[in-house]
């Protein structure tokens, strides 16, 4: 595989530590969690204790203030281990950055140390039954009160929904009916209700839920930034979210490839190994070529993010390409497993099912194309 010169020896040490933790504390239990439909809260605290959560949060707010490559290592190791159950990526890379970048000092003091330690779990609640790709259709509404805000609305497909202690919620707020705002909402507040855990085709250990906000009384400072800042903050956050998805999907495709090389090297048919068949060699050569292209793309995106120059269009192009690449790699690798590939005891069946959502969540492939096209024709 391509060299990855940005990693230093300390990142490799961290990787060894994280890999050991996942092998001991996550992998042996993952199947049971899949049957339960969620992971135990204690695994978050255990991950927090080894510094795997919210790696980049500043020390001022109780974080390790590590460079972004530590976050990359944590994301990759979970993906290499076929362990999508604990929603660490959503917590650390998709929700916490909103609190770090846009919350009031009081909110940061309140939440960040606990998000870092895993004592509190975070979720982001944008999608609604009637509004996913088109966030302008959001119906959740925050109306002003004498002390702050009253929030009402219904959200769906919320990752970590059953476990979350804090939600970042998108809602229309104030007088302008089109202005979107983001709120930090304590899950313990009266009126925050968890609906059912949704039954999915993959990622069974990760809970995905409905959440209801029924006249939840929020303080003035629970808004991120000011009224109407929501869309701008989401656009800022989505580039990192899409890079996170790229990092995970590339690592999953690499893991699927390694598993498949081993499987076809051991399995026999017609007096030879499956690996000796020219079709197998060509299929895996194509997957490998995709992995090389994907690795060079993802590492370049990581460098751009670290340099502060990862733009929306490039992040969207990366998400589109890497998630589609994972889909075709998982399909090709499953086919080479024959009937065993369809059995859940083989990781490849789960990689295949788990991969499907990556072309949908975090913005569908069609929306990625829209964003890229807007970069080509900015006036449209
Ligand atoms: C497992 C899972 C976890 C998720 N986790 C979260 C979470 O934690 N928080 C959260 O807020 N959301 C979450 N989501 C929601 C996810 O982001 C949305 O499902 C996604 O954005 C698509 O929205 P939608 O499902 O409403 O589809 P729709 O927007 O209804 O889209 C339906 C189809 O129409 C296409 N389409 C829509 N608009 C256009 C267009 N302009 N041009 C071309 N085609 C278009 C779409 O690409 C898609 O193919 C999750 C979803 C899943 C499945």
Short mmCIF file of C-alpha atoms and ligand atoms in Angstrom, two decimals:
data_model
loop_
_atom_site.label_atom_id
_atom_site.label_comp_id
_atom_site.label_asym_id
_atom_site.label_seq_id
_atom_site.Cartn_x
_atom_site.Cartn_y
_atom_site.Cartn_z
CA UNK A 1 0.00 0.00 0.00
CA UNK A 2 1.09 3.60 -0.43
CA UNK A 3 3.41 5.06 2.21
CA UNK A 4 1.72 7.36 4.71
CA UNK A 5 4.53 9.70 5.73
CA UNK A 6 2.45 12.01 7.91
CA UNK A 7 2.29 9.45 10.72
CA UNK A 8 5.00 9.80 13.38
CA UNK A 9 6.14 7.06 15.82
CA UNK A 10 3.76 8.44 18.49
CA UNK A 11 0.79 7.87 16.16
CA UNK A 12 1.96 4.28 15.61
CA UNK A 13 2.16 3.78 19.38
CA UNK A 14 -1.35 5.14 19.76
CA UNK A 15 -2.52 2.82 16.97
CA UNK A 16 -1.06 -0.20 18.79
CA UNK A 17 -2.80 0.82 22.01
CA UNK A 18 -6.15 1.44 20.27
CA UNK A 19 -5.89 -1.82 18.30
CA UNK A 20 -5.27 -3.78 21.52
CA UNK A 21 -8.21 -2.08 23.24
CA UNK A 22 -10.58 -2.85 20.34
CA UNK A 23 -9.40 -6.47 20.16
CA UNK A 24 -9.97 -6.98 23.89
CA UNK A 25 -12.94 -4.77 24.71
CA UNK A 26 -14.98 -4.50 21.52
CA UNK A 27 -14.49 -7.32 19.01
CA UNK A 28 -15.41 -10.23 21.37
CA UNK A 29 -18.71 -8.56 22.28
CA UNK A 30 -19.74 -7.04 18.98
CA UNK A 31 -21.98 -9.89 17.81
CA UNK A 32 -23.89 -9.82 21.10
CA UNK A 33 -24.32 -6.06 20.76
CA UNK A 34 -25.63 -6.57 17.23
CA UNK A 35 -28.30 -8.88 18.62
CA UNK A 36 -29.15 -6.35 21.35
CA UNK A 37 -29.28 -3.48 18.85
CA UNK A 38 -27.01 -1.24 20.89
CA UNK A 39 -23.75 -1.08 22.83
CA UNK A 40 -23.32 -0.63 26.59
CA UNK A 41 -22.59 2.82 27.96
CA UNK A 42 -19.46 1.50 29.75
CA UNK A 43 -17.64 1.00 26.45
CA UNK A 44 -17.72 4.76 25.92
CA UNK A 45 -16.07 5.39 29.28
CA UNK A 46 -13.46 2.70 28.57
CA UNK A 47 -12.70 4.28 25.17
CA UNK A 48 -12.54 7.71 26.82
CA UNK A 49 -10.05 6.39 29.37
CA UNK A 50 -7.52 5.49 26.65
CA UNK A 51 -7.98 8.82 24.85
CA UNK A 52 -9.88 7.44 21.86
CA UNK A 53 -12.77 9.92 22.03
CA UNK A 54 -12.73 13.54 20.91
CA UNK A 55 -8.95 13.46 20.36
CA UNK A 56 -8.69 17.04 19.11
CA UNK A 57 -10.68 18.81 21.86
CA UNK A 58 -8.49 21.54 23.43
CA UNK A 59 -6.99 20.94 26.88
CA UNK A 60 -8.75 24.06 28.06
CA UNK A 61 -12.00 22.10 27.77
CA UNK A 62 -10.70 18.85 29.21
CA UNK A 63 -9.53 17.29 25.93
CA UNK A 64 -6.21 15.75 24.90
CA UNK A 65 -5.67 18.48 22.26
CA UNK A 66 -3.98 15.87 20.09
CA UNK A 67 -3.41 16.51 16.39
CA UNK A 68 -6.06 15.31 13.92
CA UNK A 69 -4.04 12.21 13.00
CA UNK A 70 -4.93 10.68 16.38
CA UNK A 71 -8.59 10.96 15.43
CA UNK A 72 -7.75 9.35 12.07
CA UNK A 73 -6.09 6.41 13.87
CA UNK A 74 -9.12 5.89 16.14
CA UNK A 75 -11.52 5.94 13.16
CA UNK A 76 -9.40 3.59 11.07
CA UNK A 77 -8.87 1.02 13.80
CA UNK A 78 -12.61 0.71 14.48
CA UNK A 79 -13.16 0.20 10.74
CA UNK A 80 -10.32 -2.33 10.33
CA UNK A 81 -11.86 -4.33 13.20
CA UNK A 82 -15.32 -4.40 11.53
CA UNK A 83 -16.75 -2.69 14.62
CA UNK A 84 -19.24 -0.01 13.56
CA UNK A 85 -21.42 -0.57 16.67
CA UNK A 86 -20.09 2.04 19.08
CA UNK A 87 -20.98 5.36 17.47
CA UNK A 88 -17.67 6.96 18.41
CA UNK A 89 -17.28 8.62 15.00
CA UNK A 90 -20.62 10.43 15.27
CA UNK A 91 -19.84 11.45 18.86
CA UNK A 92 -16.23 12.58 18.38
CA UNK A 93 -16.10 13.80 14.78
CA UNK A 94 -19.63 14.84 13.87
CA UNK A 95 -21.18 16.32 17.04
CA UNK A 96 -18.43 17.42 19.41
CA UNK A 97 -16.87 19.80 16.84
CA UNK A 98 -20.12 21.84 16.86
CA UNK A 99 -19.74 22.29 20.63
CA UNK A 100 -16.02 23.11 20.35
CA UNK A 101 -16.47 25.60 17.52
CA UNK A 102 -19.78 27.27 18.23
CA UNK A 103 -21.02 26.72 21.82
CA UNK A 104 -20.84 29.29 24.60
CA UNK A 105 -18.01 28.94 27.16
CA UNK A 106 -20.62 27.76 29.68
CA UNK A 107 -21.83 24.98 27.35
CA UNK A 108 -18.26 23.97 26.58
CA UNK A 109 -17.43 23.72 30.29
CA UNK A 110 -20.57 21.74 30.87
CA UNK A 111 -20.28 19.19 28.08
CA UNK A 112 -16.80 18.87 26.64
CA UNK A 113 -14.97 17.22 29.58
CA UNK A 114 -17.72 14.60 29.80
CA UNK A 115 -17.76 14.00 26.04
CA UNK A 116 -14.01 13.46 26.14
CA UNK A 117 -14.23 10.99 29.06
CA UNK A 118 -17.21 9.13 27.59
CA UNK A 119 -19.36 9.99 30.62
CA UNK A 120 -21.69 11.79 28.23
CA UNK A 121 -22.67 10.61 24.74
CA UNK A 122 -23.52 12.95 21.86
CA UNK A 123 -25.87 12.76 18.88
CA UNK A 124 -26.85 15.14 16.10
CA UNK A 125 -30.52 15.53 15.22
CA UNK A 126 -31.07 17.13 11.83
CA UNK A 127 -33.17 14.66 9.84
CA UNK A 128 -36.96 14.55 10.17
CA UNK A 129 -39.52 12.15 8.72
CA UNK A 130 -40.28 14.71 6.00
CA UNK A 131 -36.87 16.37 5.59
CA UNK A 132 -33.48 14.76 5.02
CA UNK A 133 -31.59 15.96 1.95
CA UNK A 134 -33.53 19.20 1.90
CA UNK A 135 -32.92 20.69 5.33
CA UNK A 136 -35.00 23.73 4.40
CA UNK A 137 -38.00 21.46 4.94
CA UNK A 138 -37.26 21.08 8.66
CA UNK A 139 -40.39 21.52 10.74
CA UNK A 140 -38.84 21.53 14.23
CA UNK A 141 -39.33 24.95 15.70
CA UNK A 142 -37.84 26.95 18.55
CA UNK A 143 -39.93 29.87 19.69
CA UNK A 144 -38.68 32.60 21.98
CA UNK A 145 -39.77 32.69 25.62
CA UNK A 146 -38.92 35.19 28.35
CA UNK A 147 -36.00 32.99 29.47
CA UNK A 148 -34.84 31.43 26.22
CA UNK A 149 -36.50 29.04 23.78
CA UNK A 150 -39.26 26.45 23.57
CA UNK A 151 -38.33 23.61 21.19
CA UNK A 152 -40.82 21.26 19.53
CA UNK A 153 -40.29 18.78 16.72
CA UNK A 154 -39.70 15.22 15.64
CA UNK A 155 -36.41 13.75 14.43
CA UNK A 156 -35.65 10.39 12.84
CA UNK A 157 -32.62 8.18 12.00
CA UNK A 158 -30.65 9.62 14.92
CA UNK A 159 -27.43 7.67 15.54
CA UNK A 160 -26.71 7.16 19.27
CA UNK A 161 -30.31 8.25 19.85
CA UNK A 162 -31.05 5.84 22.69
CA UNK A 163 -27.84 6.53 24.61
CA UNK A 164 -27.30 10.23 23.94
CA UNK A 165 -27.02 12.64 26.87
CA UNK A 166 -26.82 15.65 24.60
CA UNK A 167 -28.22 16.42 21.17
CA UNK A 168 -27.22 19.09 18.71
CA UNK A 169 -30.62 19.83 17.17
CA UNK A 170 -31.46 21.72 13.97
CA UNK A 171 -34.65 23.78 14.16
CA UNK A 172 -36.24 26.86 12.64
CA UNK A 173 -36.01 29.66 15.17
CA UNK A 174 -37.21 33.19 15.65
CA UNK A 175 -39.20 35.34 13.28
CA UNK A 176 -37.66 34.31 9.96
CA UNK A 177 -39.46 31.07 8.98
CA UNK A 178 -36.57 29.97 6.75
CA UNK A 179 -33.70 30.57 9.20
CA UNK A 180 -32.20 27.40 10.61
CA UNK A 181 -30.53 27.42 14.03
CA UNK A 182 -28.68 24.79 16.06
CA UNK A 183 -29.32 24.11 19.74
CA UNK A 184 -27.46 22.10 22.36
CA UNK A 185 -30.17 20.09 24.12
CA UNK A 186 -29.69 18.18 27.36
CA UNK A 187 -31.44 14.81 26.91
CA UNK A 188 -32.54 14.88 30.56
CA UNK A 189 -34.78 17.94 30.05
CA UNK A 190 -38.54 17.42 30.38
CA UNK A 191 -40.09 16.95 26.94
CA UNK A 192 -37.14 15.10 25.35
CA UNK A 193 -38.54 11.69 24.46
CA UNK A 194 -36.87 8.75 22.79
CA UNK A 195 -38.97 6.92 20.25
CA UNK A 196 -38.34 3.47 18.93
CA UNK A 197 -34.96 2.08 17.96
CA UNK A 198 -35.22 1.53 14.22
CA UNK A 199 -34.61 -1.86 12.66
CA UNK A 200 -31.91 -1.52 9.98
CA UNK A 201 -30.42 -3.75 7.26
CA UNK A 202 -26.90 -3.29 8.66
CA UNK A 203 -24.89 -1.67 11.47
CA UNK A 204 -27.14 -3.54 13.90
CA UNK A 205 -25.15 -2.69 17.04
CA UNK A 206 -25.39 1.05 16.39
CA UNK A 207 -28.65 2.42 17.70
CA UNK A 208 -30.59 4.59 15.27
CA UNK A 209 -33.71 6.12 16.74
CA UNK A 210 -36.61 8.48 16.60
CA UNK A 211 -36.41 11.43 18.98
CA UNK A 212 -39.23 13.76 19.97
CA UNK A 213 -38.90 17.25 21.44
CA UNK A 214 -42.15 18.28 23.09
CA UNK A 215 -42.14 21.87 24.29
CA UNK A 216 -38.63 21.55 25.67
CA UNK A 217 -37.64 24.68 27.61
CA UNK A 218 -34.15 25.81 26.63
CA UNK A 219 -32.03 28.59 28.11
CA UNK A 220 -30.96 31.57 26.01
CA UNK A 221 -27.39 30.21 25.82
CA UNK A 222 -28.47 26.83 24.44
CA UNK A 223 -28.40 28.21 20.91
CA UNK A 224 -25.13 27.77 18.99
CA UNK A 225 -24.03 31.19 17.79
CA UNK A 226 -26.99 33.37 16.94
CA UNK A 227 -30.42 32.89 15.45
CA UNK A 228 -30.13 31.82 11.81
CA UNK A 229 -26.49 30.65 12.01
CA UNK A 230 -27.50 26.98 11.65
CA UNK A 231 -27.04 26.46 7.92
CA UNK A 232 -23.63 28.14 7.93
CA UNK A 233 -22.49 25.98 10.90
CA UNK A 234 -23.83 22.82 9.24
CA UNK A 235 -21.92 23.59 6.06
CA UNK A 236 -18.76 24.07 8.14
CA UNK A 237 -19.33 20.80 10.05
CA UNK A 238 -20.30 18.69 7.06
CA UNK A 239 -16.85 18.87 5.42
CA UNK A 240 -15.31 17.17 8.49
CA UNK A 241 -18.24 14.75 8.68
CA UNK A 242 -17.72 13.73 5.05
CA UNK A 243 -13.98 13.35 5.55
CA UNK A 244 -14.75 11.10 8.54
CA UNK A 245 -16.94 8.93 6.31
CA UNK A 246 -14.14 8.76 3.70
CA UNK A 247 -11.60 7.65 6.33
CA UNK A 248 -13.92 4.94 7.67
CA UNK A 249 -15.00 3.65 4.25
CA UNK A 250 -11.46 3.43 2.90
CA UNK A 251 -10.38 1.41 5.96
CA UNK A 252 -13.44 -0.86 5.67
CA UNK A 253 -12.66 -1.55 2.02
CA UNK A 254 -9.03 -2.34 2.91
CA UNK A 255 -10.21 -4.76 5.64
CA UNK A 256 -12.67 -6.45 3.26
CA UNK A 257 -9.87 -6.89 0.73
CA UNK A 258 -7.46 -8.45 3.29
CA UNK A 259 -10.16 -10.85 4.54
CA UNK A 260 -10.96 -11.86 0.97
CA UNK A 261 -7.34 -12.44 -0.07
CA UNK A 262 -7.04 -14.82 2.90
CA UNK A 263 -10.33 -16.56 2.16
CA UNK A 264 -9.64 -17.23 -1.53
CA UNK A 265 -6.12 -18.39 -0.73
CA UNK A 266 -7.49 -21.09 1.61
CA UNK A 267 -10.62 -22.16 -0.29
CA UNK A 268 -10.37 -24.86 -2.98
CA UNK A 269 -12.47 -25.63 -6.07
CA UNK A 270 -11.66 -27.67 -9.20
CA UNK A 271 -8.36 -28.89 -7.71
CA UNK A 272 -6.91 -25.44 -6.99
CA UNK A 273 -7.42 -22.52 -4.69
CA UNK A 274 -9.99 -19.90 -5.64
CA UNK A 275 -7.06 -17.47 -5.65
CA UNK A 276 -5.50 -19.31 -8.58
CA UNK A 277 -8.48 -18.69 -10.85
CA UNK A 278 -7.80 -15.85 -13.24
CA UNK A 279 -11.17 -14.28 -12.51
CA UNK A 280 -10.32 -14.05 -8.81
CA UNK A 281 -6.93 -12.52 -9.53
CA UNK A 282 -8.40 -9.93 -11.88
CA UNK A 283 -11.30 -9.05 -9.56
CA UNK A 284 -8.96 -8.56 -6.61
CA UNK A 285 -6.48 -6.67 -8.79
CA UNK A 286 -9.28 -4.23 -9.65
CA UNK A 287 -10.25 -3.90 -5.98
CA UNK A 288 -6.60 -3.28 -5.13
CA UNK A 289 -6.34 -0.57 -7.80
CA UNK A 290 -9.42 1.09 -6.27
CA UNK A 291 -7.81 0.88 -2.83
CA UNK A 292 -4.62 2.54 -4.05
CA UNK A 293 -6.64 5.34 -5.66
CA UNK A 294 -8.80 5.64 -2.54
CA UNK A 295 -5.83 5.73 -0.19
CA UNK A 296 -4.11 8.49 -2.13
CA UNK A 297 -7.37 10.47 -2.25
CA UNK A 298 -8.24 10.02 1.44
CA UNK A 299 -4.74 10.88 2.63
CA UNK A 300 -4.77 14.00 0.47
CA UNK A 301 -8.13 15.00 1.98
CA UNK A 302 -6.67 14.46 5.46
CA UNK A 303 -3.74 16.73 4.57
CA UNK A 304 -6.09 19.38 3.20
CA UNK A 305 -8.20 19.24 6.36
CA UNK A 306 -5.10 19.57 8.54
CA UNK A 307 -4.01 22.57 6.49
CA UNK A 308 -7.47 24.14 6.91
CA UNK A 309 -8.20 24.12 3.17
CA UNK A 310 -10.69 21.27 2.74
CA UNK A 311 -13.61 22.85 0.87
CA UNK A 312 -17.19 21.59 0.52
CA UNK A 313 -16.83 20.54 -3.11
CA UNK A 314 -13.69 18.49 -2.57
CA UNK A 315 -15.13 16.84 0.56
CA UNK A 316 -18.30 15.98 -1.38
CA UNK A 317 -16.28 14.55 -4.28
CA UNK A 318 -14.29 12.46 -1.80
CA UNK A 319 -17.42 11.16 -0.07
CA UNK A 320 -19.06 10.30 -3.38
CA UNK A 321 -16.06 8.41 -4.72
CA UNK A 322 -14.96 6.56 -1.56
CA UNK A 323 -18.46 5.42 -0.52
CA UNK A 324 -19.21 4.16 -4.04
CA UNK A 325 -15.81 2.44 -4.08
CA UNK A 326 -16.60 0.69 -0.77
CA UNK A 327 -19.93 -0.47 -2.21
CA UNK A 328 -18.37 -2.06 -5.29
CA UNK A 329 -15.42 -3.52 -3.34
CA UNK A 330 -17.69 -5.09 -0.72
CA UNK A 331 -19.88 -6.56 -3.46
CA UNK A 332 -16.90 -8.01 -5.37
CA UNK A 333 -15.33 -9.41 -2.19
CA UNK A 334 -18.60 -10.98 -1.05
CA UNK A 335 -19.02 -12.68 -4.43
CA UNK A 336 -15.59 -14.31 -4.03
CA UNK A 337 -16.75 -15.84 -0.72
CA UNK A 338 -19.58 -17.68 -2.50
CA UNK A 339 -22.43 -18.78 -0.19
CA UNK A 340 -20.30 -18.22 2.91
CA UNK A 341 -20.20 -14.55 2.00
CA UNK A 342 -23.93 -14.40 2.58
CA UNK A 343 -23.62 -15.87 6.08
CA UNK A 344 -23.36 -13.40 8.93
CA UNK A 345 -20.57 -15.44 10.56
CA UNK A 346 -18.27 -14.02 7.87
CA UNK A 347 -17.32 -10.39 8.28
CA UNK A 348 -17.78 -9.73 4.56
CA UNK A 349 -21.57 -10.14 4.82
CA UNK A 350 -21.64 -7.44 7.46
CA UNK A 351 -19.24 -5.16 5.56
CA UNK A 352 -21.59 -5.44 2.58
CA UNK A 353 -24.74 -4.64 4.58
CA UNK A 354 -23.04 -1.96 6.70
CA UNK A 355 -21.60 -0.24 3.63
CA UNK A 356 -24.93 0.49 1.99
CA UNK A 357 -25.84 3.36 4.26
CA UNK A 358 -22.63 5.26 3.53
CA UNK A 359 -24.05 6.34 0.17
CA UNK A 360 -27.08 7.76 2.01
CA UNK A 361 -26.17 9.15 5.46
CA UNK A 362 -24.11 12.31 5.72
CA UNK A 363 -25.65 13.38 2.40
CA UNK A 364 -26.66 10.99 -0.39
CA UNK A 365 -24.52 10.36 -3.48
CA UNK A 366 -27.02 12.43 -5.48
CA UNK A 367 -26.62 15.38 -3.09
CA UNK A 368 -22.82 15.02 -3.34
CA UNK A 369 -23.21 15.33 -7.13
CA UNK A 370 -25.39 18.43 -6.63
CA UNK A 371 -22.68 20.03 -4.46
CA UNK A 372 -19.96 19.15 -6.97
CA UNK A 373 -22.09 20.50 -9.83
CA UNK A 374 -22.63 23.74 -7.93
CA UNK A 375 -18.84 24.03 -7.79
CA UNK A 376 -18.73 23.71 -11.59
CA UNK A 377 -21.62 26.16 -12.21
CA UNK A 378 -21.64 28.42 -9.11
CA UNK A 379 -24.43 30.65 -10.46
CA UNK A 380 -27.04 27.86 -10.71
C1 LIG B 1 -28.32 4.52 9.51
C2 LIG B 1 -28.55 5.99 9.38
C3 LIG B 1 -27.99 6.85 10.31
C4 LIG B 1 -28.26 8.22 10.23
N1 LIG B 1 -27.80 9.05 11.21
C5 LIG B 1 -28.23 10.33 11.26
C6 LIG B 1 -27.94 11.16 12.39
O1 LIG B 1 -27.25 10.75 13.32
N2 LIG B 1 -28.46 12.41 12.41
C7 LIG B 1 -29.23 12.91 11.40
O2 LIG B 1 -29.67 14.04 11.49
N3 LIG B 1 -29.51 12.15 10.31
C8 LIG B 1 -29.05 10.88 10.22
N4 LIG B 1 -29.36 10.09 9.15
C9 LIG B 1 -30.17 10.64 8.08
C10 LIG B 1 -29.45 10.81 6.75
O3 LIG B 1 -28.53 11.85 6.78
C11 LIG B 1 -30.55 10.99 5.69
O4 LIG B 1 -31.19 9.73 5.56
C12 LIG B 1 -30.00 11.47 4.36
O5 LIG B 1 -29.53 12.78 4.43
C13 LIG B 1 -31.07 11.38 3.24
O6 LIG B 1 -32.27 11.98 3.63
P1 LIG B 1 -33.66 11.19 3.46
O7 LIG B 1 -33.47 9.84 4.07
O8 LIG B 1 -34.74 12.02 3.99
O9 LIG B 1 -33.82 10.98 1.91
P2 LIG B 1 -34.51 12.01 0.88
O10 LIG B 1 -33.95 13.35 1.08
O11 LIG B 1 -35.98 11.84 0.97
O12 LIG B 1 -33.99 11.43 -0.50
C14 LIG B 1 -34.64 10.35 -1.21
C15 LIG B 1 -33.92 10.15 -2.54
O13 LIG B 1 -34.05 11.33 -3.32
C16 LIG B 1 -32.77 11.79 -3.70
N5 LIG B 1 -32.73 13.26 -3.75
C17 LIG B 1 -33.14 14.15 -2.82
N6 LIG B 1 -32.91 15.41 -3.24
C18 LIG B 1 -32.31 15.31 -4.44
C19 LIG B 1 -31.80 16.25 -5.38
N7 LIG B 1 -31.85 17.59 -5.14
N8 LIG B 1 -31.27 15.81 -6.54
C20 LIG B 1 -31.22 14.47 -6.80
N9 LIG B 1 -31.68 13.53 -5.96
C21 LIG B 1 -32.20 13.94 -4.78
C22 LIG B 1 -31.82 11.28 -2.64
O14 LIG B 1 -30.48 11.24 -3.09
C23 LIG B 1 -32.41 9.91 -2.36
O15 LIG B 1 -31.94 9.01 -3.34
C24 LIG B 1 -29.06 8.72 9.18
C25 LIG B 1 -29.57 7.85 8.22
C26 LIG B 1 -29.35 6.51 8.32
C27 LIG B 1 -29.98 5.60 7.29
#
